[in-house]
Coordinates of C-alpha atoms and ligand atoms in Angstrom, one line a residue:
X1 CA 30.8 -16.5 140.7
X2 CA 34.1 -17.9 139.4
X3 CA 36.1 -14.6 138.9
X4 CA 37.4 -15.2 135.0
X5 CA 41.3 -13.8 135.0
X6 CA 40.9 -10.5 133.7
X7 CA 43.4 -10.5 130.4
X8 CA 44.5 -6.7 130.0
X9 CA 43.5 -5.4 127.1
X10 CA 46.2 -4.4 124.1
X11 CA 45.3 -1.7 121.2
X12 CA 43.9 -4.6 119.2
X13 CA 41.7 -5.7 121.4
X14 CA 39.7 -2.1 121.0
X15 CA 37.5 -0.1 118.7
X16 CA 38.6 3.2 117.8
X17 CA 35.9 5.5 116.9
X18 CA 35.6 8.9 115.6
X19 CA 33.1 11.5 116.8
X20 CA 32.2 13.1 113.8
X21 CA 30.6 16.0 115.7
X22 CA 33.7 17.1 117.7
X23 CA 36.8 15.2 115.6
X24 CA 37.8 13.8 118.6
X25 CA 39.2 9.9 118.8
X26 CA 38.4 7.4 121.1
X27 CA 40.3 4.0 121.6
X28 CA 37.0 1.4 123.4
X29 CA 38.3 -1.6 124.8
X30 CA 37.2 -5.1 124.1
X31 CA 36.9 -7.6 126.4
X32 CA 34.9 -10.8 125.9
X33 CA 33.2 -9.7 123.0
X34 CA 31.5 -6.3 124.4
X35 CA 32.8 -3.0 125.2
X36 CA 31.1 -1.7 127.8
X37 CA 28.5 1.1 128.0
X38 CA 29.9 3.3 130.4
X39 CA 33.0 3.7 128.3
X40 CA 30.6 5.5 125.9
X41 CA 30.1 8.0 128.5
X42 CA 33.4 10.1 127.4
X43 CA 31.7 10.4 123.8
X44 CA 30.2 13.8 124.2
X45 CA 29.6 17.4 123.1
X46 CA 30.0 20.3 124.9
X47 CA 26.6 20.9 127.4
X48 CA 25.1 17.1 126.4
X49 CA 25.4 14.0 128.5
X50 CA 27.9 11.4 126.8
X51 CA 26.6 8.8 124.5
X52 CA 24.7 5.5 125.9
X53 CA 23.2 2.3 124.2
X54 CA 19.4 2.0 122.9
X55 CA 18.6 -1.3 122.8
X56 CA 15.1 -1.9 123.2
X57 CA 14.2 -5.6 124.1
X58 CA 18.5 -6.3 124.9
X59 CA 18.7 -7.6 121.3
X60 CA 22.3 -7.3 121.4
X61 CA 22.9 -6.1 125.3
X62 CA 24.8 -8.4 128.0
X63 CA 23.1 -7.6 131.2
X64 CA 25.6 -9.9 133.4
X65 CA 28.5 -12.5 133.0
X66 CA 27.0 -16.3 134.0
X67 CA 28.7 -19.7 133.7
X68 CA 25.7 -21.7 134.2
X69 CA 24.2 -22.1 130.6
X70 CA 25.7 -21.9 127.0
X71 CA 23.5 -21.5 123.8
X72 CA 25.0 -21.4 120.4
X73 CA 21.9 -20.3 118.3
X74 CA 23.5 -20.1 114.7
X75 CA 24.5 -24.1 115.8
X76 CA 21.8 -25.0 118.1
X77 CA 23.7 -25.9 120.7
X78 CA 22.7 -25.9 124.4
X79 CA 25.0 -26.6 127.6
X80 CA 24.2 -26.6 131.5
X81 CA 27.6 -25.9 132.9
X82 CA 29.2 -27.4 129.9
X83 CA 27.1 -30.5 129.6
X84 CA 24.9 -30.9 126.5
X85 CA 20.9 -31.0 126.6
X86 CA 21.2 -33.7 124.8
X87 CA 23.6 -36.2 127.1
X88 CA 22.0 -34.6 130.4
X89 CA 17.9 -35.5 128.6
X90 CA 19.0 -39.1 128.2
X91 CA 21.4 -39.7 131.6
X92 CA 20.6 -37.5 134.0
X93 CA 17.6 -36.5 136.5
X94 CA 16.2 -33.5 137.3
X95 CA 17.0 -32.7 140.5
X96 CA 20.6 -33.9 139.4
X97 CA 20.5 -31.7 136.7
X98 CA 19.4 -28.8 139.0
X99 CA 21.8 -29.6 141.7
X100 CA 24.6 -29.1 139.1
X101 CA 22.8 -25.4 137.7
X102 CA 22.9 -24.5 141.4
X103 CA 26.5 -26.1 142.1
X104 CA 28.3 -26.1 138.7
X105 CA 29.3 -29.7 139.2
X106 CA 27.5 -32.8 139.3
X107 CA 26.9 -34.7 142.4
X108 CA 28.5 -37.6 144.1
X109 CA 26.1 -40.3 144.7
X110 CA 26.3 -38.6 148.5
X111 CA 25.3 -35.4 147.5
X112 CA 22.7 -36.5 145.4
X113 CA 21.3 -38.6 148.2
X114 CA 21.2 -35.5 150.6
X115 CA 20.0 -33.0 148.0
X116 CA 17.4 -35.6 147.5
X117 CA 16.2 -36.0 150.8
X118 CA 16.6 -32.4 151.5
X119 CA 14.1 -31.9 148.8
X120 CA 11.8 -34.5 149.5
X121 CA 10.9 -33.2 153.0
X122 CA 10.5 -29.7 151.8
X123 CA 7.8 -30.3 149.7
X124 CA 4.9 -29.4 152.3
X125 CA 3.2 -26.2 151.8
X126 CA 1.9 -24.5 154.7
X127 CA -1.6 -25.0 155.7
X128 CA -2.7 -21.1 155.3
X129 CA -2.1 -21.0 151.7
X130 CA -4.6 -23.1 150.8
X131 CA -7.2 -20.2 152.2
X132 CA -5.2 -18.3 149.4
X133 CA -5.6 -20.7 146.3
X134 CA -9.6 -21.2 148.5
X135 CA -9.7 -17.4 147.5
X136 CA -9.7 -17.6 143.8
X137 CA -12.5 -18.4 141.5
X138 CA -12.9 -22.3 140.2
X139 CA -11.5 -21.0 136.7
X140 CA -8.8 -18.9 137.6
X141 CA -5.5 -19.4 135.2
X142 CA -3.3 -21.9 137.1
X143 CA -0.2 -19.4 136.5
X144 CA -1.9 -16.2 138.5
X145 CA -2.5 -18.9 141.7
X146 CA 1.5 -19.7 141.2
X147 CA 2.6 -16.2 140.9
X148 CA 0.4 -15.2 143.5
X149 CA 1.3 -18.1 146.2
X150 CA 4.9 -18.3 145.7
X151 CA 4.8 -14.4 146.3
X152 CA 2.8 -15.5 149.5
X153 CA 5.8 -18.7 150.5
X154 CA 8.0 -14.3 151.4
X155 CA 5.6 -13.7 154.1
X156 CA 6.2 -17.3 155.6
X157 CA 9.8 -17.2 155.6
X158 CA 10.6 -13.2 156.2
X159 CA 14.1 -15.0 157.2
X160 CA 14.7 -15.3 153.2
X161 CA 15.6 -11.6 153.1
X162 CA 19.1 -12.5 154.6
X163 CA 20.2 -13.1 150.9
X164 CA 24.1 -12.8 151.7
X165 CA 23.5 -16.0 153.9
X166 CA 24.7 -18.5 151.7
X167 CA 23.4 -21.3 153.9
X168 CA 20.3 -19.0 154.6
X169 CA 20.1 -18.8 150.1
X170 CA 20.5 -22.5 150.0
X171 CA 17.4 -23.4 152.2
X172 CA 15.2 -21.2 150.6
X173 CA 16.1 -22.7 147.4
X174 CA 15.8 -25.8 148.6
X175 CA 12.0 -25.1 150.0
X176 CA 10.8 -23.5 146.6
X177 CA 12.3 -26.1 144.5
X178 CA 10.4 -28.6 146.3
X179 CA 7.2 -26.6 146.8
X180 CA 6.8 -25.6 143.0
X181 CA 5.0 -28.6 142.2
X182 CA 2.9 -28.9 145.5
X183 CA 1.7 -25.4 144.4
X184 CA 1.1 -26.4 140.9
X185 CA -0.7 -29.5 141.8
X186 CA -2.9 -27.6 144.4
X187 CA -3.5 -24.9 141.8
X188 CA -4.6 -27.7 139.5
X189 CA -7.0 -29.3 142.2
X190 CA -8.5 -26.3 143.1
X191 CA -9.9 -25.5 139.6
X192 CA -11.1 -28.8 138.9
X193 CA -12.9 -28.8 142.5
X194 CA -11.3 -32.0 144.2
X195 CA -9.5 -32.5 147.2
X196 CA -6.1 -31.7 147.5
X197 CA -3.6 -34.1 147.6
X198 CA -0.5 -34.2 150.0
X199 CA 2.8 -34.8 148.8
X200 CA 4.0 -38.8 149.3
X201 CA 7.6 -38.4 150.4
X202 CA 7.9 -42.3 149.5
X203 CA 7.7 -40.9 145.5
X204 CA 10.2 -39.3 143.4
X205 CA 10.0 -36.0 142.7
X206 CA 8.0 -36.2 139.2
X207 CA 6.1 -38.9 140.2
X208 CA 5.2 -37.1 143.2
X209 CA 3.8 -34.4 141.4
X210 CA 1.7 -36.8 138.9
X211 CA 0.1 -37.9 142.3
X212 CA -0.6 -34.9 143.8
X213 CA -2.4 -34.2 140.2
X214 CA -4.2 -36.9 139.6
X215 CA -4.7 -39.4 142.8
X216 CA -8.0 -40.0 143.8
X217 CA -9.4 -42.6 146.0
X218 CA -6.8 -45.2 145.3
X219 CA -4.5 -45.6 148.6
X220 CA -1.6 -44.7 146.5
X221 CA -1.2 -43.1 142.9
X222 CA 1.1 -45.4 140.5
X223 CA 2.2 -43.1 137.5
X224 CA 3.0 -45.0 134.6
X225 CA 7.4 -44.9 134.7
X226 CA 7.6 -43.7 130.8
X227 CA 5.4 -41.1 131.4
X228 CA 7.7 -40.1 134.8
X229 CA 10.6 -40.2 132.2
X230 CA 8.9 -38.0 129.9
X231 CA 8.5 -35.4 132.2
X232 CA 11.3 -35.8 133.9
X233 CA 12.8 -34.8 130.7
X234 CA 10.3 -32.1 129.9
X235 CA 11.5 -30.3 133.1
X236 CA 15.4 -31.2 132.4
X237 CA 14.4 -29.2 128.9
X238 CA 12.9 -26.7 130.7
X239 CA 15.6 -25.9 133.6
X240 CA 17.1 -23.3 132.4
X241 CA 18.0 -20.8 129.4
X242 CA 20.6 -18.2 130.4
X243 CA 19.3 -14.8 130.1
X244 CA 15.6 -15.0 128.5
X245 CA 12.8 -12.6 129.5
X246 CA 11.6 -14.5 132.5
X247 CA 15.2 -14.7 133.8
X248 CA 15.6 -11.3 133.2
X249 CA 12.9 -10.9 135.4
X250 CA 14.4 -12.7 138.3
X251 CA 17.7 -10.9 137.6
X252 CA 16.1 -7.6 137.5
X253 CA 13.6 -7.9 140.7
X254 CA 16.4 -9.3 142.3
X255 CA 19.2 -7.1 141.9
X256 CA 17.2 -4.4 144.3
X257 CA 17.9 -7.4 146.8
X258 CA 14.6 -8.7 147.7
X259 CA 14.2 -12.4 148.9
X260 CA 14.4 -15.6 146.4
X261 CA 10.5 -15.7 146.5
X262 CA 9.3 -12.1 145.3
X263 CA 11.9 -12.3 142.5
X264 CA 10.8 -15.7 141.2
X265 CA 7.5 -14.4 141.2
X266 CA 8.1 -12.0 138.8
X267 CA 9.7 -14.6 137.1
X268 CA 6.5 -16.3 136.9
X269 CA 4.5 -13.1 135.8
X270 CA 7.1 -12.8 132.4
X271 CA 6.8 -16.6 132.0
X272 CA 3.1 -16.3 131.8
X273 CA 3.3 -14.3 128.3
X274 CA 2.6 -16.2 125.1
X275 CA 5.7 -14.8 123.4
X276 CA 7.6 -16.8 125.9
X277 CA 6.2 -19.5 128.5
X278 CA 3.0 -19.1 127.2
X279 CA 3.2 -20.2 124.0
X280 CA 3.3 -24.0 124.7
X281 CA -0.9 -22.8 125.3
X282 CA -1.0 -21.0 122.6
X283 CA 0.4 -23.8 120.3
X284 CA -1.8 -26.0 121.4
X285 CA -4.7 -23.4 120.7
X286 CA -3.4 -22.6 117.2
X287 CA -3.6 -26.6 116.2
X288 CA -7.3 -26.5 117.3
X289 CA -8.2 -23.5 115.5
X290 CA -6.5 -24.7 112.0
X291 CA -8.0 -28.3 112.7
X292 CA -7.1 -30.2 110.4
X293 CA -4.1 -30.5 107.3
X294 CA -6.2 -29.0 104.8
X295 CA -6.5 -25.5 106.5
X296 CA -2.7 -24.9 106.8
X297 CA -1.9 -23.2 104.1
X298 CA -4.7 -20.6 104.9
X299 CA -3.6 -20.5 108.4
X300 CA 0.1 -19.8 106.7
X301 CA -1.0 -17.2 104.3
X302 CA -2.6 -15.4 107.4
X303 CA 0.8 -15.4 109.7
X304 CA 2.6 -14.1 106.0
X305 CA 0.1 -11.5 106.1
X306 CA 1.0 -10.8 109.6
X307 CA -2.0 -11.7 110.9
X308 CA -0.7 -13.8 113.6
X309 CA 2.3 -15.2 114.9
X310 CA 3.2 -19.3 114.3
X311 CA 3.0 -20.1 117.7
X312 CA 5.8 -22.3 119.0
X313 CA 8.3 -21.4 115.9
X314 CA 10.9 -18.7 116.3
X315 CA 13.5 -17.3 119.0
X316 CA 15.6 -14.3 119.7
X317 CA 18.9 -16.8 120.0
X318 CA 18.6 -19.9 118.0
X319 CA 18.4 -19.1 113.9
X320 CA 18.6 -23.2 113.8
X321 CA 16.4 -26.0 115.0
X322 CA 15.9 -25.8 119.1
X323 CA 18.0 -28.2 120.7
X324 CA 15.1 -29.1 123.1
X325 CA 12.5 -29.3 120.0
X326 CA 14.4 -32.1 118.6
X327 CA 14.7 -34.2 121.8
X328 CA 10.7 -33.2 122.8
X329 CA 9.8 -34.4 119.5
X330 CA 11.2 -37.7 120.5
X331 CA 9.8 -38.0 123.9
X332 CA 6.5 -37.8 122.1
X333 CA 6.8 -41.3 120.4
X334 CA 7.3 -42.7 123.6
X335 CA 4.4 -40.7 125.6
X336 CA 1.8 -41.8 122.2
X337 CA 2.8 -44.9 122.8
X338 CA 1.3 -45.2 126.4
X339 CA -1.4 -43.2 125.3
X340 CA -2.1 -43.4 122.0
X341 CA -1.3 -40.7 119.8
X342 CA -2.4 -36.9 119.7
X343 CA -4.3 -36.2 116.6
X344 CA -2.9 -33.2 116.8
X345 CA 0.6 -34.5 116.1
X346 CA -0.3 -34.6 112.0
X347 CA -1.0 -31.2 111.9
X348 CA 1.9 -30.3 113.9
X349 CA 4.4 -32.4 111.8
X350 CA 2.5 -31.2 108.5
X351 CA 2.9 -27.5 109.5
X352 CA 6.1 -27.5 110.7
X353 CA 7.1 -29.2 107.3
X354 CA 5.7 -26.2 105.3
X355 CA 6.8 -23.9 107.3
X356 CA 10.7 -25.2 107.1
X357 CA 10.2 -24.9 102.9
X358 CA 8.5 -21.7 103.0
X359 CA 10.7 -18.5 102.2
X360 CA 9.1 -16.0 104.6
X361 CA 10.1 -18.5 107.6
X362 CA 13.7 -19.6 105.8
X363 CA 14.1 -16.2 105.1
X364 CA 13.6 -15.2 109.0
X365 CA 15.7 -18.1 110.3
X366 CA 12.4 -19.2 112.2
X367 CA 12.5 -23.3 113.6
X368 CA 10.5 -24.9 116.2
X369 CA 11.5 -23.8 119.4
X370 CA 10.7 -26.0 123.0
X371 CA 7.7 -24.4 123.1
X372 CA 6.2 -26.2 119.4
X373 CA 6.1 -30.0 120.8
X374 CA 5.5 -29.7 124.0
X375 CA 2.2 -28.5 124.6
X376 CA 1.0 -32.1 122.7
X377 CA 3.1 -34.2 125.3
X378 CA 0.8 -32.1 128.3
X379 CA -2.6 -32.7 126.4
X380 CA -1.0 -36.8 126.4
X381 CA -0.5 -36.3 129.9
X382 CA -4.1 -35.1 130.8
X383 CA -2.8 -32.1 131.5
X384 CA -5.1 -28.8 130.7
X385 CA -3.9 -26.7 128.3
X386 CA -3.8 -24.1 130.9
X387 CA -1.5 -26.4 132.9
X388 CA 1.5 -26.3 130.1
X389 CA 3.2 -23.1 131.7
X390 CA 2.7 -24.0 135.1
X391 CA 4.8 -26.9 133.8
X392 CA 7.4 -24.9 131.9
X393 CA 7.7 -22.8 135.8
X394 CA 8.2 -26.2 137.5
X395 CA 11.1 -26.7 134.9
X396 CA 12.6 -23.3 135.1
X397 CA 12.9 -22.8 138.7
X398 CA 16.3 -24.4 139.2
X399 CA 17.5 -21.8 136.5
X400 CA 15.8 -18.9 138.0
X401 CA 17.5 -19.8 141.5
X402 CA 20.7 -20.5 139.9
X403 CA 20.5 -17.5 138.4
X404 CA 19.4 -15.4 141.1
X405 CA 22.1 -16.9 143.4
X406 CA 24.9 -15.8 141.0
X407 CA 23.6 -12.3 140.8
X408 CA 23.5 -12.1 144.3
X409 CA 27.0 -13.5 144.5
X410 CA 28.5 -11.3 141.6
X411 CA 30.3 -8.3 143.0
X412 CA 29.9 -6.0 139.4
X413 CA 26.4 -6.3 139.6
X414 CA 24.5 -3.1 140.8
X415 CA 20.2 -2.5 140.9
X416 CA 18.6 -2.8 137.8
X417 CA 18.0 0.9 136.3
X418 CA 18.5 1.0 132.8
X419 CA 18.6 4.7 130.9
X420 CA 15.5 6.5 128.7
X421 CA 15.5 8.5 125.5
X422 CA 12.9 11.2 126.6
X423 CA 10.6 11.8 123.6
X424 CA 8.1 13.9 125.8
X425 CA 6.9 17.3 126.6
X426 CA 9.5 19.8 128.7
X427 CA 9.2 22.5 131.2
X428 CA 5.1 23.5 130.8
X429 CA 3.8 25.5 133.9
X430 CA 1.1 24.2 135.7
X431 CA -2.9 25.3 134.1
X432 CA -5.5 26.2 136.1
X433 CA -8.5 24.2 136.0
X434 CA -10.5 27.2 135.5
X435 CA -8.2 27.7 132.1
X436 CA -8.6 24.3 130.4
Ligands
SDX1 C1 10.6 -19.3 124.9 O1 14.6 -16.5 125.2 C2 14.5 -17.7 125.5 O2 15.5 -18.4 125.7 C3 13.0 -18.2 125.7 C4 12.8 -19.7 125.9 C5 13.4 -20.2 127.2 O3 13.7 -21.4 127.3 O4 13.4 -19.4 128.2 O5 13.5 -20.4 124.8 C6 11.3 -20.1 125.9 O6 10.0 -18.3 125.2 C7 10.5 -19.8 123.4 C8 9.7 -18.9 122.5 C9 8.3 -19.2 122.7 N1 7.5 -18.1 121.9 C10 6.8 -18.4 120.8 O7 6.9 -19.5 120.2 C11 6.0 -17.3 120.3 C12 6.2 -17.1 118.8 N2 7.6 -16.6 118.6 C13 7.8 -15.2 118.4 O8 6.9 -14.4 119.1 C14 9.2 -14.8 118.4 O9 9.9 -15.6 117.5 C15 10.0 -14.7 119.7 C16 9.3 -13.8 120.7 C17 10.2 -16.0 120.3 C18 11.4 -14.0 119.4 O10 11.1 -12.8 118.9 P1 12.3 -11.8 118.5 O11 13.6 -12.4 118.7 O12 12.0 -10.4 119.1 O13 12.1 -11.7 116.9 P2 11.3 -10.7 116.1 O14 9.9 -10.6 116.8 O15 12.1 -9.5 115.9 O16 11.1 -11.5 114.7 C19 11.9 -11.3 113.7 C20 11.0 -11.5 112.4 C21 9.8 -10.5 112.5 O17 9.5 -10.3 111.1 P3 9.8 -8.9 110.4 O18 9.3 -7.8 111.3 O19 11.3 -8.9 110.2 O20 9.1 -9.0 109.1 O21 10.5 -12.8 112.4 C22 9.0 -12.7 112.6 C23 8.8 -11.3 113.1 O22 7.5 -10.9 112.7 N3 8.6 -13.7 113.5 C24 7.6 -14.5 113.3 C25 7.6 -15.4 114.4 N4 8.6 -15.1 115.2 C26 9.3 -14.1 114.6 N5 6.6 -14.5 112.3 C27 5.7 -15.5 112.5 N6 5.6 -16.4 113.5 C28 6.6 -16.3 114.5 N7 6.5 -17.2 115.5

């Protein structure tokens, strides 16, 4: 955590506020944009607590100070430790991309070789967890196995609980970066009802994963390299977001200073919503159900009506086009072009068009977000529709451990335990069951 010089505040860089209740003044400082909550404590009456913040959902709450990712939403801008999306989509890799999340500068060609390598033989799983995945039912979602199994990788390396270890931090990141996609890929195997298939150190990362999808009896599994590149990209997209729910999550479960693991977990379980990982599924749903060009405008009248949600369109920081959405978008031409184009594209491109011209969505600032394309690019890729999040997990989890390890490393940061406004019943005695 790179301590930022702390500037001392001067009267105009403060709020001065009035209670109305008492007449007393109070001068708040300003730093950085906030004023913090606890300074809202010395706003009080006489026999009350002092004021706090209600802010349900953090709409407009800063839970932490981070210098990994910047996100302008009113421009649509997106930065990985000052980089753009945009430059790091088209030049860069992802495990270069998350060795810079996790080290705040890009790596030397000799770094990058021994992050590389140090990655490459991590990417075994050990031999009991396949009795877990063996445990669920052929159609269990893909994202329950994940959650459940990386929960599992805890009990396998109890060691990961020395969190203040920096070199203890960096190997268990280093062993669930690399085992993400072994899980995923055995997750995937195991509801289909083949074989699994063992990670092929001789393979890049992404193409590693594709093999450990899709090989069968072939002595070795050749992805095609533009659809590598496309998910390479798809996980560069993907890698992190600064503070949304499922890094909130991590944030959260790991401020009570459990291991790496358990808190990525529960990053998993928040990821698996469809207001926020989950809606590259549901996107991919929604095209099916309106089927074809024709039926949009019903399908539009129905989300006006509130009936349902436009799945894929909207987000609590960009009011402008995603970033991401625009450079997915592009990836798809060259995925359709391998594999011939998703007929769902035309209703994708036809509804986003209304959408952008209709008044309730201009009104409501709602674009495509990274969520909107995506899910198309996975159904290109043979990938099940259940798959897509699983995918978006694979993505994230440099970010989540990026983010994690600056928690853990941030000296203002305390457990997790936000306040309540109490709206229930007070002081009943106990009744009898005899008197109900
Ligand atoms: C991700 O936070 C991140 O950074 C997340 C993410 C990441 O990389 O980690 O970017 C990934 O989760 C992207 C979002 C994927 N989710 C979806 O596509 C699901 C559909 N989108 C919505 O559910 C919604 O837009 C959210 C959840 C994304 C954001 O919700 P907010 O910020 O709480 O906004 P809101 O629900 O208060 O909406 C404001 C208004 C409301 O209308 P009114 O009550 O004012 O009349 O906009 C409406 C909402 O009803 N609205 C939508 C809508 N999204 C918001 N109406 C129809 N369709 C939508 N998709």
């Amino acid at each position: 955590m790179t301590d930022t010089p702390t500037v001392e505040p001067t009267k105009a860089d403060s709020l001065s506020m009035r209670d109305n209740r008492t007449g007393r003044e109070y001068d708040i400082p300003i730093t950085d944009g906030t004023i913090r909550a606890a300074d809202l404590r010395q706003i009080g009456v006489k026999g009350e607590p002092g004021l706090a913040t209600y802010d349900p959902g953090f709409v407009n709450t800063a839970s932490c100070r981070s210098a990994i990712t910047f996100i302008d939403g009113d421009l649509g801008i997106l930065e990985y430790r000052g980089y753009p999306i945009e430059q790091l989509a088209e030049q860069s890799t992802f495990l270069e991309v998350a060795y810079l999340l996790l080290h705040g500068e890009l790596p030397t060609q000799a770094q990058l070789d021994e992050w590389v390598l140090s990655i490459t033989y991590h990417t075994f799983i050990h031999e009991n967890l396949k009795q877990f995945i063996e445990g669920f039912r052929y159609d269990a979602h893909p994202m329950g196995m994940l959650m459940a199994t990386v929960s599992a990788l805890s009990t396998f390396y109890p060691a990961a609980s020395k969190i203040d270890d920096p070199e203890n931090r960096m190997l268990q990141i280093t062993r669930l970066i690399a085992k993400m996609p072994t899980l995923g890929a055995f997750a995937y195997r195991h509801q289909q009802g083949k074989p699994y298939v063992y990670p092929d150190n001789s393979l890049s990362y992404t193409a590693n994963f594709l093999a450990m999808l899709f090989k069968m009896s072939e002595p070795t599994y050749q992805a095609d390299e533009r659809l590598v590149h496309a998910l390479e990209v798809l996980f560069i997209l993907h890698a992190d977001h600064e503070q949304n729910c499922s890094t909130n999550a991590v944030r959260s479960i790991g401020s009570s200073q459990v291991d790496p693991y358990s808190a990525v977990a529960g990053g998993i379980a928040a990821l698996y919503g469809p207001l926020h990982g989950g809606a590259n599924e549901a996107v991919l749903a929604m095209l099916k159900r309106i089927g074809t060009t024709e039926d949009i405008p019903d399908f539009i009248a129905g989300v006006k009506d509130g009936k349902e949600k436009l799945m894929g369109f909207g987000h609590r920081v960009y009011k402008n086009y995603d970033p991401r959405a625009k450079i997915i978008k592009k990836a798809c031409d060259d995925v359709f072009e391998v594999t011939g184009v998703n007929p769902l594209l035309k209703i994708a491109q036809e509804l986003e068009k209304i959408a952008l011209e209709d008044e309730y969505f201009v009104k409501r600032k709602l674009y495509p977000n990274v969520d909107f394309y995506s899910g198309l690019i996975y159904e290109a890729l043979q990938f099940p529709a259940e798959m897509f999040t699983v995918l978006f997990a694979i993505g994230r989890t440099p970010g989540w451990l990026a983010q994690w390890s600056e928690l853990v490393q941030d000296k203002e940061q305390k457990i997790a335990r936000p306040k309540q406004v109490y709206t229930g019943i007070r002081s009943r005695d106990f009744v009898p069951m005899s008197e109900r």
